[in-house]
């Protein structure tokens, strides 16, 4: 049973716009996230197409970009983009805390709990998120759900545990499949595999995250309930809404 209280939608910014594509919505919200970046900050940066729009917007603001002390990155892909901008990418272990972490989500519920890992970066995302005081989720409106689980849940696993974990998910009603890349198991930045679990309805995200995190062979489960969003910038056809949790 969750003891969380539901969100409040604080404001709608940006002019009314209709018929934007999903990528245009991602670009809109990526640019909006810039206003949370302060000159001289060290920021945490997530992974994915929405974050790529944020990084692009950051690159367009050279003064802000150059002022940053650095960034902590959640993936090799994001590190490469930040390096291109000349933003110093710091070792995660050299940073005690971050004021903000900006990242996308595959699903976010009305309490700020998320499914993440569509881009296979969930482990580093959870590590960097856990350093941040404020997790700013940037997402288009298709990501907002009542109950997590429609999006297949990514779980990073130790390869030798794949078969037993597939059976464990089956026992709780999920159908887990090894994520492939060119017909071979996809290998994460951490050298591990990903299971995508279909058919779950995650009604109590904290309980679910706790349970699956304890299964032998699980590196990281893609439910972010303990590292949930502090706020969500949600791009809608009516502008960007700010939802606080
Ligand atoms: C990567 C993630 C991403 O945040 C998530 O997949 C959303 O991606 P996109 O912004 O491309 O829709 O968790 O591991």
PDB file of C-alpha atoms and ligand atoms in Angstrom:
ATOM      1  CA  UNK A   1       0.000   0.000   0.000  1.00  0.00           C
ATOM      2  CA  UNK A   2       1.499   3.313  -1.039  1.00  0.00           C
ATOM      3  CA  UNK A   3       1.548   6.170   1.455  1.00  0.00           C
ATOM      4  CA  UNK A   4       2.414   8.719  -1.202  1.00  0.00           C
ATOM      5  CA  UNK A   5       0.245  11.693  -1.980  1.00  0.00           C
ATOM      6  CA  UNK A   6      -0.664  12.588  -5.527  1.00  0.00           C
ATOM      7  CA  UNK A   7       1.018  15.323  -7.505  1.00  0.00           C
ATOM      8  CA  UNK A   8       0.047  18.910  -8.052  1.00  0.00           C
ATOM      9  CA  UNK A   9       0.195  20.446 -11.492  1.00  0.00           C
ATOM     10  CA  UNK A  10       1.650  23.876 -10.925  1.00  0.00           C
ATOM     11  CA  UNK A  11       1.622  25.672 -14.195  1.00  0.00           C
ATOM     12  CA  UNK A  12       1.413  25.513 -17.915  1.00  0.00           C
ATOM     13  CA  UNK A  13       4.064  27.371 -19.834  1.00  0.00           C
ATOM     14  CA  UNK A  14       4.739  27.824 -23.527  1.00  0.00           C
ATOM     15  CA  UNK A  15       2.166  28.948 -26.034  1.00  0.00           C
ATOM     16  CA  UNK A  16      -0.643  26.685 -27.099  1.00  0.00           C
ATOM     17  CA  UNK A  17       0.541  24.505 -29.926  1.00  0.00           C
ATOM     18  CA  UNK A  18      -1.291  21.790 -31.791  1.00  0.00           C
ATOM     19  CA  UNK A  19      -0.307  18.762 -33.830  1.00  0.00           C
ATOM     20  CA  UNK A  20       3.288  18.541 -32.681  1.00  0.00           C
ATOM     21  CA  UNK A  21       5.010  15.234 -33.341  1.00  0.00           C
ATOM     22  CA  UNK A  22       6.350  13.220 -30.397  1.00  0.00           C
ATOM     23  CA  UNK A  23       9.875  14.298 -31.302  1.00  0.00           C
ATOM     24  CA  UNK A  24       8.814  17.968 -31.395  1.00  0.00           C
ATOM     25  CA  UNK A  25       7.264  17.537 -27.940  1.00  0.00           C
ATOM     26  CA  UNK A  26      10.532  16.024 -26.709  1.00  0.00           C
ATOM     27  CA  UNK A  27      12.449  18.975 -28.169  1.00  0.00           C
ATOM     28  CA  UNK A  28      10.077  21.418 -26.447  1.00  0.00           C
ATOM     29  CA  UNK A  29      10.546  19.853 -23.029  1.00  0.00           C
ATOM     30  CA  UNK A  30      14.268  19.350 -23.521  1.00  0.00           C
ATOM     31  CA  UNK A  31      14.673  23.074 -24.068  1.00  0.00           C
ATOM     32  CA  UNK A  32      12.440  23.898 -21.071  1.00  0.00           C
ATOM     33  CA  UNK A  33      14.710  21.939 -18.749  1.00  0.00           C
ATOM     34  CA  UNK A  34      17.481  24.481 -19.375  1.00  0.00           C
ATOM     35  CA  UNK A  35      15.851  26.906 -16.971  1.00  0.00           C
ATOM     36  CA  UNK A  36      16.742  24.596 -14.080  1.00  0.00           C
ATOM     37  CA  UNK A  37      20.462  24.694 -14.939  1.00  0.00           C
ATOM     38  CA  UNK A  38      22.321  27.418 -13.067  1.00  0.00           C
ATOM     39  CA  UNK A  39      25.675  28.880 -14.178  1.00  0.00           C
ATOM     40  CA  UNK A  40      28.539  27.111 -12.413  1.00  0.00           C
ATOM     41  CA  UNK A  41      26.479  23.993 -11.650  1.00  0.00           C
ATOM     42  CA  UNK A  42      27.528  20.381 -11.809  1.00  0.00           C
ATOM     43  CA  UNK A  43      24.542  18.618 -13.350  1.00  0.00           C
ATOM     44  CA  UNK A  44      23.512  14.995 -13.705  1.00  0.00           C
ATOM     45  CA  UNK A  45      22.499  14.051 -17.230  1.00  0.00           C
ATOM     46  CA  UNK A  46      20.446  11.024 -18.221  1.00  0.00           C
ATOM     47  CA  UNK A  47      20.122   9.136 -21.480  1.00  0.00           C
ATOM     48  CA  UNK A  48      17.715   8.972 -24.394  1.00  0.00           C
ATOM     49  CA  UNK A  49      16.182  10.979 -27.199  1.00  0.00           C
ATOM     50  CA  UNK A  50      14.508  13.524 -24.881  1.00  0.00           C
ATOM     51  CA  UNK A  51      17.769  14.102 -23.021  1.00  0.00           C
ATOM     52  CA  UNK A  52      19.527  14.459 -26.371  1.00  0.00           C
ATOM     53  CA  UNK A  53      17.242  17.421 -27.079  1.00  0.00           C
ATOM     54  CA  UNK A  54      18.173  18.882 -23.685  1.00  0.00           C
ATOM     55  CA  UNK A  55      21.880  18.506 -24.513  1.00  0.00           C
ATOM     56  CA  UNK A  56      21.294  20.144 -27.897  1.00  0.00           C
ATOM     57  CA  UNK A  57      19.542  23.092 -26.220  1.00  0.00           C
ATOM     58  CA  UNK A  58      22.405  23.339 -23.735  1.00  0.00           C
ATOM     59  CA  UNK A  59      24.863  23.491 -26.624  1.00  0.00           C
ATOM     60  CA  UNK A  60      22.902  26.350 -28.145  1.00  0.00           C
ATOM     61  CA  UNK A  61      23.396  28.380 -24.946  1.00  0.00           C
ATOM     62  CA  UNK A  62      27.159  28.714 -25.093  1.00  0.00           C
ATOM     63  CA  UNK A  63      27.416  31.031 -22.092  1.00  0.00           C
ATOM     64  CA  UNK A  64      25.597  28.563 -19.817  1.00  0.00           C
ATOM     65  CA  UNK A  65      27.381  25.604 -21.330  1.00  0.00           C
ATOM     66  CA  UNK A  66      30.825  27.120 -20.793  1.00  0.00           C
ATOM     67  CA  UNK A  67      29.981  28.178 -17.242  1.00  0.00           C
ATOM     68  CA  UNK A  68      29.277  24.612 -16.065  1.00  0.00           C
ATOM     69  CA  UNK A  69      31.800  23.092 -13.690  1.00  0.00           C
ATOM     70  CA  UNK A  70      30.909  19.765 -15.176  1.00  0.00           C
ATOM     71  CA  UNK A  71      28.389  16.993 -15.607  1.00  0.00           C
ATOM     72  CA  UNK A  72      27.947  13.464 -14.363  1.00  0.00           C
ATOM     73  CA  UNK A  73      26.753  11.239 -17.176  1.00  0.00           C
ATOM     74  CA  UNK A  74      24.566   8.133 -17.127  1.00  0.00           C
ATOM     75  CA  UNK A  75      25.898   6.484 -20.279  1.00  0.00           C
ATOM     76  CA  UNK A  76      28.663   6.353 -22.822  1.00  0.00           C
ATOM     77  CA  UNK A  77      26.284   7.864 -25.400  1.00  0.00           C
ATOM     78  CA  UNK A  78      25.546  10.897 -23.210  1.00  0.00           C
ATOM     79  CA  UNK A  79      29.228  11.273 -22.318  1.00  0.00           C
ATOM     80  CA  UNK A  80      30.090  11.492 -26.018  1.00  0.00           C
ATOM     81  CA  UNK A  81      27.506  14.246 -26.587  1.00  0.00           C
ATOM     82  CA  UNK A  82      28.682  16.222 -23.548  1.00  0.00           C
ATOM     83  CA  UNK A  83      32.300  15.855 -24.647  1.00  0.00           C
ATOM     84  CA  UNK A  84      31.324  17.299 -28.035  1.00  0.00           C
ATOM     85  CA  UNK A  85      30.023  20.389 -26.260  1.00  0.00           C
ATOM     86  CA  UNK A  86      33.203  20.728 -24.218  1.00  0.00           C
ATOM     87  CA  UNK A  87      31.365  20.093 -20.929  1.00  0.00           C
ATOM     88  CA  UNK A  88      33.758  18.346 -18.513  1.00  0.00           C
ATOM     89  CA  UNK A  89      32.361  14.893 -17.701  1.00  0.00           C
ATOM     90  CA  UNK A  90      33.267  14.025 -14.130  1.00  0.00           C
ATOM     91  CA  UNK A  91      33.718  10.602 -12.565  1.00  0.00           C
ATOM     92  CA  UNK A  92      30.551   9.820 -10.631  1.00  0.00           C
ATOM     93  CA  UNK A  93      32.589   8.690  -7.655  1.00  0.00           C
ATOM     94  CA  UNK A  94      34.313  12.092  -7.472  1.00  0.00           C
ATOM     95  CA  UNK A  95      31.007  13.893  -6.831  1.00  0.00           C
ATOM     96  CA  UNK A  96      29.293  13.961  -3.410  1.00  0.00           C
ATOM     97  CA  UNK A  97      25.969  15.339  -4.537  1.00  0.00           C
ATOM     98  CA  UNK A  98      24.209  17.016  -7.419  1.00  0.00           C
ATOM     99  CA  UNK A  99      21.583  19.727  -7.253  1.00  0.00           C
ATOM    100  CA  UNK A 100      19.731  18.399 -10.283  1.00  0.00           C
ATOM    101  CA  UNK A 101      19.508  15.296 -12.412  1.00  0.00           C
ATOM    102  CA  UNK A 102      17.725  15.620 -15.745  1.00  0.00           C
ATOM    103  CA  UNK A 103      16.454  12.490 -17.455  1.00  0.00           C
ATOM    104  CA  UNK A 104      13.595  11.071 -19.466  1.00  0.00           C
ATOM    105  CA  UNK A 105      11.326   8.139 -18.657  1.00  0.00           C
ATOM    106  CA  UNK A 106       9.502   5.359 -20.431  1.00  0.00           C
ATOM    107  CA  UNK A 107       6.530   5.782 -18.074  1.00  0.00           C
ATOM    108  CA  UNK A 108       5.798   8.089 -15.157  1.00  0.00           C
ATOM    109  CA  UNK A 109       2.838   7.799 -12.818  1.00  0.00           C
ATOM    110  CA  UNK A 110       0.970  10.480 -10.867  1.00  0.00           C
ATOM    111  CA  UNK A 111       3.289  10.034  -7.887  1.00  0.00           C
ATOM    112  CA  UNK A 112       6.523  10.509  -9.865  1.00  0.00           C
ATOM    113  CA  UNK A 113       7.441   6.812  -9.922  1.00  0.00           C
ATOM    114  CA  UNK A 114       8.871   5.753 -13.261  1.00  0.00           C
ATOM    115  CA  UNK A 115       9.825   2.923 -15.539  1.00  0.00           C
ATOM    116  CA  UNK A 116      13.220   3.605 -17.093  1.00  0.00           C
ATOM    117  CA  UNK A 117      15.783   1.666 -19.082  1.00  0.00           C
ATOM    118  CA  UNK A 118      14.363   1.727 -22.606  1.00  0.00           C
ATOM    119  CA  UNK A 119      17.807   2.972 -23.606  1.00  0.00           C
ATOM    120  CA  UNK A 120      19.539   0.268 -21.502  1.00  0.00           C
ATOM    121  CA  UNK A 121      21.163   2.857 -19.203  1.00  0.00           C
ATOM    122  CA  UNK A 122      19.043   2.179 -16.108  1.00  0.00           C
ATOM    123  CA  UNK A 123      21.844   1.146 -13.742  1.00  0.00           C
ATOM    124  CA  UNK A 124      23.948   4.250 -14.213  1.00  0.00           C
ATOM    125  CA  UNK A 125      20.788   6.365 -14.322  1.00  0.00           C
ATOM    126  CA  UNK A 126      19.759   5.084 -10.898  1.00  0.00           C
ATOM    127  CA  UNK A 127      23.246   5.662  -9.501  1.00  0.00           C
ATOM    128  CA  UNK A 128      23.442   9.246 -10.774  1.00  0.00           C
ATOM    129  CA  UNK A 129      19.831   9.962  -9.768  1.00  0.00           C
ATOM    130  CA  UNK A 130      20.597   8.831  -6.234  1.00  0.00           C
ATOM    131  CA  UNK A 131      23.193  11.621  -5.959  1.00  0.00           C
ATOM    132  CA  UNK A 132      20.730  14.333  -6.916  1.00  0.00           C
ATOM    133  CA  UNK A 133      18.578  16.495  -4.665  1.00  0.00           C
ATOM    134  CA  UNK A 134      16.093  17.099  -7.477  1.00  0.00           C
ATOM    135  CA  UNK A 135      15.220  14.627 -10.217  1.00  0.00           C
ATOM    136  CA  UNK A 136      13.710  16.500 -13.146  1.00  0.00           C
ATOM    137  CA  UNK A 137      11.900  14.106 -15.436  1.00  0.00           C
ATOM    138  CA  UNK A 138      11.426  15.413 -18.966  1.00  0.00           C
ATOM    139  CA  UNK A 139       8.796  13.593 -20.958  1.00  0.00           C
ATOM    140  CA  UNK A 140       6.108  13.924 -23.553  1.00  0.00           C
ATOM    141  CA  UNK A 141       2.532  13.343 -22.486  1.00  0.00           C
ATOM    142  CA  UNK A 142       2.408   9.781 -23.851  1.00  0.00           C
ATOM    143  CA  UNK A 143       4.611   8.760 -20.896  1.00  0.00           C
ATOM    144  CA  UNK A 144       2.139   9.721 -18.149  1.00  0.00           C
ATOM    145  CA  UNK A 145       0.221   6.643 -16.923  1.00  0.00           C
ATOM    146  CA  UNK A 146      -2.096   5.613 -14.103  1.00  0.00           C
ATOM    147  CA  UNK A 147      -0.269   2.352 -13.403  1.00  0.00           C
ATOM    148  CA  UNK A 148       3.273   1.410 -14.411  1.00  0.00           C
ATOM    149  CA  UNK A 149       3.764  -1.688 -16.542  1.00  0.00           C
ATOM    150  CA  UNK A 150       2.284  -1.125 -19.970  1.00  0.00           C
ATOM    151  CA  UNK A 151       5.832  -0.386 -21.164  1.00  0.00           C
ATOM    152  CA  UNK A 152       7.886  -3.609 -20.920  1.00  0.00           C
ATOM    153  CA  UNK A 153       9.939  -3.310 -17.742  1.00  0.00           C
ATOM    154  CA  UNK A 154      13.722  -3.281 -18.359  1.00  0.00           C
ATOM    155  CA  UNK A 155      15.805  -5.224 -15.853  1.00  0.00           C
ATOM    156  CA  UNK A 156      19.596  -5.326 -16.078  1.00  0.00           C
ATOM    157  CA  UNK A 157      20.834  -8.776 -15.113  1.00  0.00           C
ATOM    158  CA  UNK A 158      23.966 -10.880 -14.745  1.00  0.00           C
ATOM    159  CA  UNK A 159      23.933 -13.101 -17.863  1.00  0.00           C
ATOM    160  CA  UNK A 160      24.209 -16.449 -16.014  1.00  0.00           C
ATOM    161  CA  UNK A 161      20.964 -15.683 -14.152  1.00  0.00           C
ATOM    162  CA  UNK A 162      18.861 -15.116 -17.293  1.00  0.00           C
ATOM    163  CA  UNK A 163      16.888 -18.375 -17.323  1.00  0.00           C
ATOM    164  CA  UNK A 164      16.064 -18.424 -13.615  1.00  0.00           C
ATOM    165  CA  UNK A 165      15.006 -14.771 -13.690  1.00  0.00           C
ATOM    166  CA  UNK A 166      12.755 -15.398 -16.699  1.00  0.00           C
ATOM    167  CA  UNK A 167      11.078 -18.125 -14.578  1.00  0.00           C
ATOM    168  CA  UNK A 168      10.800 -15.771 -11.576  1.00  0.00           C
ATOM    169  CA  UNK A 169       9.032 -13.121 -13.655  1.00  0.00           C
ATOM    170  CA  UNK A 170       6.752 -15.773 -15.126  1.00  0.00           C
ATOM    171  CA  UNK A 171       5.748 -16.764 -11.570  1.00  0.00           C
ATOM    172  CA  UNK A 172       4.464 -13.210 -10.930  1.00  0.00           C
ATOM    173  CA  UNK A 173       2.619 -12.976 -14.258  1.00  0.00           C
ATOM    174  CA  UNK A 174       5.325 -11.364 -16.406  1.00  0.00           C
ATOM    175  CA  UNK A 175       6.739 -12.522 -19.689  1.00  0.00           C
ATOM    176  CA  UNK A 176      10.456 -11.703 -19.777  1.00  0.00           C
ATOM    177  CA  UNK A 177      12.480 -11.630 -22.970  1.00  0.00           C
ATOM    178  CA  UNK A 178      16.193 -11.101 -23.400  1.00  0.00           C
ATOM    179  CA  UNK A 179      16.825  -7.827 -25.256  1.00  0.00           C
ATOM    180  CA  UNK A 180      18.654  -8.456 -28.506  1.00  0.00           C
ATOM    181  CA  UNK A 181      20.807  -6.323 -30.760  1.00  0.00           C
ATOM    182  CA  UNK A 182      21.566  -7.770 -34.208  1.00  0.00           C
ATOM    183  CA  UNK A 183      20.250 -11.145 -33.015  1.00  0.00           C
ATOM    184  CA  UNK A 184      22.702 -11.238 -30.107  1.00  0.00           C
ATOM    185  CA  UNK A 185      21.995 -10.346 -26.472  1.00  0.00           C
ATOM    186  CA  UNK A 186      22.384  -6.608 -26.048  1.00  0.00           C
ATOM    187  CA  UNK A 187      25.365  -5.872 -23.786  1.00  0.00           C
ATOM    188  CA  UNK A 188      25.040  -2.815 -21.554  1.00  0.00           C
ATOM    189  CA  UNK A 189      27.722  -0.237 -20.731  1.00  0.00           C
ATOM    190  CA  UNK A 190      28.306  -2.408 -17.646  1.00  0.00           C
ATOM    191  CA  UNK A 191      28.831  -5.611 -19.639  1.00  0.00           C
ATOM    192  CA  UNK A 192      25.505  -7.152 -18.570  1.00  0.00           C
ATOM    193  CA  UNK A 193      22.230  -8.192 -20.253  1.00  0.00           C
ATOM    194  CA  UNK A 194      18.724  -6.705 -20.233  1.00  0.00           C
ATOM    195  CA  UNK A 195      15.424  -8.519 -19.760  1.00  0.00           C
ATOM    196  CA  UNK A 196      12.264  -6.734 -20.949  1.00  0.00           C
ATOM    197  CA  UNK A 197       9.275  -7.906 -18.936  1.00  0.00           C
ATOM    198  CA  UNK A 198       5.840  -7.686 -20.540  1.00  0.00           C
ATOM    199  CA  UNK A 199       2.437  -8.038 -18.925  1.00  0.00           C
ATOM    200  CA  UNK A 200       3.073  -6.501 -15.495  1.00  0.00           C
ATOM    201  CA  UNK A 201       0.818  -4.128 -13.609  1.00  0.00           C
ATOM    202  CA  UNK A 202       2.977  -2.470 -10.965  1.00  0.00           C
ATOM    203  CA  UNK A 203       0.468  -1.211  -8.414  1.00  0.00           C
ATOM    204  CA  UNK A 204       2.940  -0.667  -5.575  1.00  0.00           C
ATOM    205  CA  UNK A 205       6.200   0.491  -7.210  1.00  0.00           C
ATOM    206  CA  UNK A 206       8.241   0.634  -3.978  1.00  0.00           C
ATOM    207  CA  UNK A 207       7.249  -2.879  -2.915  1.00  0.00           C
ATOM    208  CA  UNK A 208       7.903  -4.168  -6.422  1.00  0.00           C
ATOM    209  CA  UNK A 209      11.307  -2.461  -6.672  1.00  0.00           C
ATOM    210  CA  UNK A 210      12.308  -3.834  -3.261  1.00  0.00           C
ATOM    211  CA  UNK A 211      11.237  -7.366  -4.126  1.00  0.00           C
ATOM    212  CA  UNK A 212      12.871  -7.649  -7.558  1.00  0.00           C
ATOM    213  CA  UNK A 213      16.064  -5.903  -6.428  1.00  0.00           C
ATOM    214  CA  UNK A 214      16.625  -8.812  -4.037  1.00  0.00           C
ATOM    215  CA  UNK A 215      16.395 -11.540  -6.657  1.00  0.00           C
ATOM    216  CA  UNK A 216      19.779 -13.150  -7.267  1.00  0.00           C
ATOM    217  CA  UNK A 217      21.276 -11.972 -10.527  1.00  0.00           C
ATOM    218  CA  UNK A 218      19.346  -8.710 -10.776  1.00  0.00           C
ATOM    219  CA  UNK A 219      21.688  -5.744 -11.198  1.00  0.00           C
ATOM    220  CA  UNK A 220      19.015  -3.061 -11.453  1.00  0.00           C
ATOM    221  CA  UNK A 221      15.261  -3.130 -11.902  1.00  0.00           C
ATOM    222  CA  UNK A 222      13.913  -0.333 -14.094  1.00  0.00           C
ATOM    223  CA  UNK A 223      11.297   0.772 -11.563  1.00  0.00           C
ATOM    224  CA  UNK A 224      12.381   4.113 -10.089  1.00  0.00           C
ATOM    225  CA  UNK A 225      10.272   4.441  -6.955  1.00  0.00           C
ATOM    226  CA  UNK A 226      13.027   5.124  -4.422  1.00  0.00           C
ATOM    227  CA  UNK A 227      14.728   7.463  -6.928  1.00  0.00           C
ATOM    228  CA  UNK A 228      11.464   8.887  -8.204  1.00  0.00           C
ATOM    229  CA  UNK A 229      11.039  12.223  -9.948  1.00  0.00           C
ATOM    230  CA  UNK A 230      10.815  15.384  -7.850  1.00  0.00           C
ATOM    231  CA  UNK A 231       9.083  17.105 -10.701  1.00  0.00           C
ATOM    232  CA  UNK A 232       8.084  16.325 -14.246  1.00  0.00           C
ATOM    233  CA  UNK A 233       8.176  18.707 -17.162  1.00  0.00           C
ATOM    234  CA  UNK A 234       5.494  17.175 -19.335  1.00  0.00           C
ATOM    235  CA  UNK A 235       5.218  18.293 -22.940  1.00  0.00           C
ATOM    236  CA  UNK A 236       1.621  18.376 -24.134  1.00  0.00           C
ATOM    237  CA  UNK A 237       0.040  19.828 -27.230  1.00  0.00           C
ATOM    238  CA  UNK A 238      -1.033  22.704 -24.977  1.00  0.00           C
ATOM    239  CA  UNK A 239       2.484  23.475 -23.772  1.00  0.00           C
ATOM    240  CA  UNK A 240       4.817  22.210 -21.072  1.00  0.00           C
ATOM    241  CA  UNK A 241       3.167  21.401 -17.736  1.00  0.00           C
ATOM    242  CA  UNK A 242       5.189  21.321 -14.537  1.00  0.00           C
ATOM    243  CA  UNK A 243       4.028  18.556 -12.206  1.00  0.00           C
ATOM    244  CA  UNK A 244       5.478  18.526  -8.683  1.00  0.00           C
ATOM    245  CA  UNK A 245       5.475  15.353  -6.623  1.00  0.00           C
TER     246      UNK A 245
HETATM  247  C1  LIG B   1      17.202   5.225 -20.989  1.00  0.00           C
HETATM  248  C2  LIG B   1      15.961   5.737 -20.373  1.00  0.00           C
HETATM  249  C3  LIG B   1      15.252   6.841 -21.070  1.00  0.00           C
HETATM  250  O1  LIG B   1      15.103   7.898 -20.188  1.00  0.00           O
HETATM  251  C4  LIG B   1      13.899   6.361 -21.514  1.00  0.00           C
HETATM  252  O2  LIG B   1      14.071   5.198 -22.295  1.00  0.00           O
HETATM  253  C5  LIG B   1      13.177   7.433 -22.318  1.00  0.00           C
HETATM  254  O3  LIG B   1      13.811   7.598 -23.544  1.00  0.00           O
HETATM  255  P1  LIG B   1      13.344   8.653 -24.622  1.00  0.00           P
HETATM  256  O4  LIG B   1      13.638  10.007 -24.075  1.00  0.00           O
HETATM  257  O5  LIG B   1      14.181   8.303 -25.829  1.00  0.00           O
HETATM  258  O6  LIG B   1      11.870   8.451 -24.888  1.00  0.00           O
HETATM  259  O7  LIG B   1      15.528   5.295 -19.342  1.00  0.00           O
HETATM  260  O8  LIG B   1      17.713   4.111 -20.317  1.00  0.00           O
END
